[in-house]
Tab-separated table of C-alpha atoms in Angstrom:
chain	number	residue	atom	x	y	z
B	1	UNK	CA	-5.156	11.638	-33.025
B	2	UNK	CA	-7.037	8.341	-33.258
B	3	UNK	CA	-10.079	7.791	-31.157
B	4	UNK	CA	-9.701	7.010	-27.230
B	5	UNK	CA	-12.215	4.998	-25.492
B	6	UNK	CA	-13.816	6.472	-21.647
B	7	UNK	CA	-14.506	4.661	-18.974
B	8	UNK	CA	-16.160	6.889	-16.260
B	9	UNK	CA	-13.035	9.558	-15.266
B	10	UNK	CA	-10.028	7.547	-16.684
B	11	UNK	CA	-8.879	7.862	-19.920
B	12	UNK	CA	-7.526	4.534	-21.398
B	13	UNK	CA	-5.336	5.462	-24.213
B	14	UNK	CA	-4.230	2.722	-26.887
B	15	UNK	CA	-0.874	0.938	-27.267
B	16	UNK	CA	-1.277	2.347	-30.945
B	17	UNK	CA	-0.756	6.185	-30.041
B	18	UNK	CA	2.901	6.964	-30.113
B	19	UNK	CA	4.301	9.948	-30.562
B	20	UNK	CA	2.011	11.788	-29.094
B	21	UNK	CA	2.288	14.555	-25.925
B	22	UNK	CA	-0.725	12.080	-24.749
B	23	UNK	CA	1.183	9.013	-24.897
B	24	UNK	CA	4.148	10.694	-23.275
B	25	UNK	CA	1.879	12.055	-20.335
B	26	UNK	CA	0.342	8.470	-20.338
B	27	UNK	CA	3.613	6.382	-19.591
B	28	UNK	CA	4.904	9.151	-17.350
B	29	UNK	CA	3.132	7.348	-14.096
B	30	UNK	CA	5.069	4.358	-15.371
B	31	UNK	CA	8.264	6.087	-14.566
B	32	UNK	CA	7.355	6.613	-10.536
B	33	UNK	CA	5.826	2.623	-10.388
B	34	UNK	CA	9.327	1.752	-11.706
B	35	UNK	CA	10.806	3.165	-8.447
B	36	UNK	CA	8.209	1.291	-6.897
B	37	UNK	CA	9.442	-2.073	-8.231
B	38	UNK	CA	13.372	-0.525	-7.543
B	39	UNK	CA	12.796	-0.148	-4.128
B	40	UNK	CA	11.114	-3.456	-3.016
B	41	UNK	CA	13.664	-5.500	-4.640
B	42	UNK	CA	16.416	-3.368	-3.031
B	43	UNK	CA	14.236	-4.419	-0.190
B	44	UNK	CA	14.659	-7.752	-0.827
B	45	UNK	CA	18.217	-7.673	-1.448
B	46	UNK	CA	19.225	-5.763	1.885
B	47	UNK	CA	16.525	-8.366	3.646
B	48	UNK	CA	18.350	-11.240	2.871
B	49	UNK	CA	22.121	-9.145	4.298
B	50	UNK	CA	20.048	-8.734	7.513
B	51	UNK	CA	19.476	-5.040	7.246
B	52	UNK	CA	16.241	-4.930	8.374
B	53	UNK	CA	15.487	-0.981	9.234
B	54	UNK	CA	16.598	-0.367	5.714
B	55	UNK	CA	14.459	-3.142	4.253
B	56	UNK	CA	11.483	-1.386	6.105
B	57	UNK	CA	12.737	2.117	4.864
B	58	UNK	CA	12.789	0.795	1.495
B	59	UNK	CA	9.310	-0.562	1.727
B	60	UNK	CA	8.031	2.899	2.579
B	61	UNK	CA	9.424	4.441	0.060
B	62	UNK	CA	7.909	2.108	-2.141
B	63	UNK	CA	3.884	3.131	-0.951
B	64	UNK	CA	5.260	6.776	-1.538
B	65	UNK	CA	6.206	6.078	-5.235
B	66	UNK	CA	2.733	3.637	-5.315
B	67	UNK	CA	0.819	6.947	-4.002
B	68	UNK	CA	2.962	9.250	-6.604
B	69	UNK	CA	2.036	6.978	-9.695
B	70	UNK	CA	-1.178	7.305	-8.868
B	71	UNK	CA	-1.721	10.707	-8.233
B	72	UNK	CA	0.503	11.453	-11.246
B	73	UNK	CA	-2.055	9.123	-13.388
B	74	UNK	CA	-5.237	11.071	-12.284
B	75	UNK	CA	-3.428	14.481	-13.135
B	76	UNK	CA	-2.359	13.379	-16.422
B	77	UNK	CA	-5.882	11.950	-16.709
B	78	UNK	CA	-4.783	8.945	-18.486
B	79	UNK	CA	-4.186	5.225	-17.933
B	80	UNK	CA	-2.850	2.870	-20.616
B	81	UNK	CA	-4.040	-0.674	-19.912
B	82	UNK	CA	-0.118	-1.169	-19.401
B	83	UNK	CA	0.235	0.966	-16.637
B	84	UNK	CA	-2.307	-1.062	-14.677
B	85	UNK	CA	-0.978	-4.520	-15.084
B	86	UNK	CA	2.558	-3.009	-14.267
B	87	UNK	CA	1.600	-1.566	-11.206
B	88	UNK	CA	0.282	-4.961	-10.181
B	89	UNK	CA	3.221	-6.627	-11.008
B	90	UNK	CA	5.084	-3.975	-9.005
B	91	UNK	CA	3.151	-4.093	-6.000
B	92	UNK	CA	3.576	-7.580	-6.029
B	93	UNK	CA	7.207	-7.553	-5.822
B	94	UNK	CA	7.157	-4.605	-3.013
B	95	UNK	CA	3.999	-5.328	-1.153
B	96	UNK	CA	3.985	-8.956	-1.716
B	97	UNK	CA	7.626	-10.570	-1.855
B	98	UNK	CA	9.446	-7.602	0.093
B	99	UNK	CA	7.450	-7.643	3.439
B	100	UNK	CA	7.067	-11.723	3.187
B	101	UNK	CA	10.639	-12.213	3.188
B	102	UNK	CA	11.580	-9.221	5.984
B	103	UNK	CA	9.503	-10.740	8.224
B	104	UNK	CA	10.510	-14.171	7.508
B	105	UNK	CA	14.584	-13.311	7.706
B	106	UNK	CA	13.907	-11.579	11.054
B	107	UNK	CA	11.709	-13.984	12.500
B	108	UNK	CA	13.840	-17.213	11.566
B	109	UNK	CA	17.678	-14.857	12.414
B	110	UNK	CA	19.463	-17.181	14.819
B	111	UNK	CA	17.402	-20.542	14.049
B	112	UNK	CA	19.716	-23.603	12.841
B	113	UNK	CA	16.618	-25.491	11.512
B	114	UNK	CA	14.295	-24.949	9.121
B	115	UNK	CA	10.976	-23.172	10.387
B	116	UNK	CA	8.127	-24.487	8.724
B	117	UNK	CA	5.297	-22.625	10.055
B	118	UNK	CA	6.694	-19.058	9.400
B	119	UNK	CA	7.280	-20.575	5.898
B	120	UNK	CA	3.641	-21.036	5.825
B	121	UNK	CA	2.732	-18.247	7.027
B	122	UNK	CA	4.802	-15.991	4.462
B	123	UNK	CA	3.674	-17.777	1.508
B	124	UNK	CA	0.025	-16.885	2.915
B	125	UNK	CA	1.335	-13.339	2.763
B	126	UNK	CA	2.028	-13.841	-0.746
B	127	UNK	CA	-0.249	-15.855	-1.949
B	128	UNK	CA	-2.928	-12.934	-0.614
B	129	UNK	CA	-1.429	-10.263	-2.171
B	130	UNK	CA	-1.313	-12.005	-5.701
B	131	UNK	CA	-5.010	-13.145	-4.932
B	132	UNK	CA	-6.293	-9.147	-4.325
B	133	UNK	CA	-4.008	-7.509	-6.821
B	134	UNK	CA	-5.687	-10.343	-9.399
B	135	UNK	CA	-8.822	-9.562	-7.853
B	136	UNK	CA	-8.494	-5.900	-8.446
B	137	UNK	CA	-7.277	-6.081	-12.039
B	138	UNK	CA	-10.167	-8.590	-13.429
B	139	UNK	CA	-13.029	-6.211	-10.794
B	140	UNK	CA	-12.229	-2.523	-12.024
B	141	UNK	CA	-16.153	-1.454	-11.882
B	142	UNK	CA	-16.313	2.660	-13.256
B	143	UNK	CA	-19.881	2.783	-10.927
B	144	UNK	CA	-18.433	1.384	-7.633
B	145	UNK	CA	-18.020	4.008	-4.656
B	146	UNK	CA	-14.356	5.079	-5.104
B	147	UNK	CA	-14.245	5.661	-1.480
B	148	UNK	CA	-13.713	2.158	-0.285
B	149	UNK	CA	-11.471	-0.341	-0.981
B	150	UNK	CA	-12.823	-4.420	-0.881
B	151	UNK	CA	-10.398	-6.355	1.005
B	152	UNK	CA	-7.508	-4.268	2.402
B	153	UNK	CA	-4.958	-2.686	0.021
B	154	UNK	CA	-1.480	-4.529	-0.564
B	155	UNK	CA	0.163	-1.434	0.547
B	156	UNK	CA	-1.649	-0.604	4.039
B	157	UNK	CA	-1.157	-4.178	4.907
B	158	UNK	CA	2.889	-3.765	4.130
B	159	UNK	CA	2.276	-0.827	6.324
B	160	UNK	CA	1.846	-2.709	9.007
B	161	UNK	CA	5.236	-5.026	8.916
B	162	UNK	CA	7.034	-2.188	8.262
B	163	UNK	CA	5.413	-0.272	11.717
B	164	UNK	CA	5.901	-3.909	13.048
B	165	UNK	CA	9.726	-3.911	12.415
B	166	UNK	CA	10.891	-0.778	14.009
B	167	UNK	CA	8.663	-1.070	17.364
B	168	UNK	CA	9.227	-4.710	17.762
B	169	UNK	CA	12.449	-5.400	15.751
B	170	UNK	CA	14.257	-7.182	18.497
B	171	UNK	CA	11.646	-8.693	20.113
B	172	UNK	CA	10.836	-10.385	16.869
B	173	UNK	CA	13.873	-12.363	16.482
B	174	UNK	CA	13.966	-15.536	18.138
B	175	UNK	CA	12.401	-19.027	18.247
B	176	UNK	CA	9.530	-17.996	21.074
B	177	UNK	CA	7.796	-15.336	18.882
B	178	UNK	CA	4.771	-17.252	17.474
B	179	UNK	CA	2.794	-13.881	18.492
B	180	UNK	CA	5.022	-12.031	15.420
B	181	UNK	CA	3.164	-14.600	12.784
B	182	UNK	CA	-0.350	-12.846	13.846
B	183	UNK	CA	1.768	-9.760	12.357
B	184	UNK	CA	1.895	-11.166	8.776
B	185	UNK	CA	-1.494	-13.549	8.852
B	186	UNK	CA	-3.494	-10.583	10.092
B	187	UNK	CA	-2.754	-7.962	7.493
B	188	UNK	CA	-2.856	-10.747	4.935
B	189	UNK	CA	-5.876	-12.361	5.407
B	190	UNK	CA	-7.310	-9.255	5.328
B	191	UNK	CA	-6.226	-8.283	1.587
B	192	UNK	CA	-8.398	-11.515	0.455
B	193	UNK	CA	-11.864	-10.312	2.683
B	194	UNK	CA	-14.568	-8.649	1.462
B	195	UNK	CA	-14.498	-5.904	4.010
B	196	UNK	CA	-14.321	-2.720	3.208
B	197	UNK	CA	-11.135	-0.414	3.610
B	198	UNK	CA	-11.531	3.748	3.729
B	199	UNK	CA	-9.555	5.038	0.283
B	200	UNK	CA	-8.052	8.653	0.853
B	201	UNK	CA	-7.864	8.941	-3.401
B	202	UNK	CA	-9.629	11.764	-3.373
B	203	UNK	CA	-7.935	13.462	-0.380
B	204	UNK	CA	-4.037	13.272	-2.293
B	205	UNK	CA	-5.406	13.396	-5.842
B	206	UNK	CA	-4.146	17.057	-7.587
B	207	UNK	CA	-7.685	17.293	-8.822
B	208	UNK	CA	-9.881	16.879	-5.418
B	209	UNK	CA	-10.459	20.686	-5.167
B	210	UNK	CA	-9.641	20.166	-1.472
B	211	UNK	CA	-5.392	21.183	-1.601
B	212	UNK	CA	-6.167	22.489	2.275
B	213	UNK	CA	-6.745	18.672	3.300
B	214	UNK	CA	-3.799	17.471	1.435
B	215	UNK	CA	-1.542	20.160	2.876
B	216	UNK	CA	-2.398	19.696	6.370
B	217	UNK	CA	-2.078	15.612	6.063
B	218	UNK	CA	1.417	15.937	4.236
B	219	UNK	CA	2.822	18.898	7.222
B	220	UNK	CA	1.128	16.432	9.818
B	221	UNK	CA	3.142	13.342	8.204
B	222	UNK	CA	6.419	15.012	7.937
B	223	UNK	CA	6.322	16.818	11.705
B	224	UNK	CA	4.694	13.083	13.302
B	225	UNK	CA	7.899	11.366	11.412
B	226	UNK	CA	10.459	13.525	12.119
B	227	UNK	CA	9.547	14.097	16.093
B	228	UNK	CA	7.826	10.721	16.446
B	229	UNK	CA	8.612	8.451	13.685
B	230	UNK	CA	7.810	5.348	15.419
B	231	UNK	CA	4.694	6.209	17.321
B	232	UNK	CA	3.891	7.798	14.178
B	233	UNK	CA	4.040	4.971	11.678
B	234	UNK	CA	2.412	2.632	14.227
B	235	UNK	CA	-0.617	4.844	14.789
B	236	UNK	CA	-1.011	5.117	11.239
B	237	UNK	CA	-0.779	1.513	10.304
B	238	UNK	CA	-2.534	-0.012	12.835
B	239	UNK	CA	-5.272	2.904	12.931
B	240	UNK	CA	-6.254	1.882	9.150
B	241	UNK	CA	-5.534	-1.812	10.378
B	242	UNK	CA	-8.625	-1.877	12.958
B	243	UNK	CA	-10.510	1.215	10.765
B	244	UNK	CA	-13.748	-0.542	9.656
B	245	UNK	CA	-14.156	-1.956	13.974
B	246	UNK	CA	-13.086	1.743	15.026
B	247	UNK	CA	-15.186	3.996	12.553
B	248	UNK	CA	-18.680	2.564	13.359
B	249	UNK	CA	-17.583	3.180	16.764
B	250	UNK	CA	-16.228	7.079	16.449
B	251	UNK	CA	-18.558	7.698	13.665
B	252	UNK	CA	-20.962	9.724	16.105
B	253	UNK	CA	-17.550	11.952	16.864
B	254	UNK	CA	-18.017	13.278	13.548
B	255	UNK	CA	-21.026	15.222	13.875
B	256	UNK	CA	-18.595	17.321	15.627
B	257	UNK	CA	-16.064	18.368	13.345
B	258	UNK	CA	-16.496	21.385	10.941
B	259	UNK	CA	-18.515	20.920	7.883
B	260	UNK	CA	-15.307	21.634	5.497
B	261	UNK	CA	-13.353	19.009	7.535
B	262	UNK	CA	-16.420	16.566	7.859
B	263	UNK	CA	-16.794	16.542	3.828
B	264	UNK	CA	-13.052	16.257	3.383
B	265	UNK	CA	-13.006	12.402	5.085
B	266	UNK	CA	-16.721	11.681	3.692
């Protein structure tokens, strides 16, 4: 097999390799980021028909595939430098074009006239999430603490239309909603700051060592959603929203919480 080059934990494997049970484990992530893009541009489709809910469902399922792709890439323990730019290019069609238009259809449903500002104000979206997906890409840095994100992540800021939508979704249609913009500029303004964002890699990767913490988040997930779907996906979306004001604050909780526990979310 020829040579691979190693950068820190992630294997980069050459275009050159085919063939191989490596290259076939390699493009096998590609597969899941695929049903990423599938899903936000169903999202954009069913947007435009004014099927909002499912726009928002669609969304979701796109972070899910985002999260599977990724986990899928650390197990396989490869990465071809295609698989990173087409993830990008994904996530900018389903975390940057997807939740720009939703919230633009729903916010301008019923106007006659053209609205400028929430035109604005969704190309900002956009223009954001193309600016830290670029910023990403050209910053990959094997030494930097893989715990944090800089600027939040495309994905957690969708998070928060989509939590937006279904607690808000008819209150958010209408001329008089100028308070729904804050909704889109927030989230994306953040994706462009230097601030930095908690990263839960190593609590869903296959190979933390830690299956305990990713058991207990996926059975709390699928009880909160199914009892509580709305509360649910608004505590989690705006909870990593305001994260880096509220964990300086709660920080001093954590001195109480078992040790196990404690070095889980470290």
């Amino acid at each position: 097999m020829p040579p691979t080059r190693r950068t820190a934990t992630v294997e980069f494997v050459r275009g050159s390799v085919r063939g191989t049970r490596r290259r076939a484990l390699a493009s096998l992530p590609s597969l899941f980021t695929l049903g990423n893009m599938f899903c936000g541009f169903f999202a954009i489709l069913v947007s435009i028909r004014g099927q909002y809910s499912l726009a928002a469902v669609l969304i979701g399922l796109s972070v899910v595939f985002d999260i599977a792709d990724g986990a899928v890439a650390r197990l396989v323990g490869a990465v071809t430098p295609f698989g990173l730019q087409f993830d990008s290019l994904a996530d900018l069609v389903s975390f940057g074009l997807a939740p720009a238009l939703l919230a633009f259809t729903l916010f301008s449903q019923g106007k006659d006239e053209w609205d400028p500002l929430g035109w604005v104000v969704c190309f900002v979206w956009v223009a954001c999430a193309a600016i830290r997906l670029a910023r990403f890409n050209t910053t990959i840095d094997p030494t930097a603490d893989k715990r944090y994100f800089i600027g939040m992540p495309s994905p957690g800021a969708a998070g928060v239309v989509l939590a937006s939508v279904f607690a808000f979704g008819d209150d958010m249609q209408g001329r008089d909603r100028l308070w729904v913009l804050l909704i889109v500029l927030v989230p994306a303004l953040l994706m462009v700051t230097n601030i930095r964002f908690r990263s839960f890699r190593s609590l869903v990767s296959p190979k933390s060592g830690r299956p305990y913490g990713l058991i207990a988040t996926a059975l709390l997930l699928v009880v909160g959603f199914a009892l509580w779907p709305v509360v649910t996906g608004m505590f989690l979306a705006y909870g990593y929203l305001f994260a880096p004001v509220l964990v300086p604050v709660l920080a001093p909780l954590g001195r109480l919480l078992p040790g196990k526990l404690k070095e889980a979310l470290s």
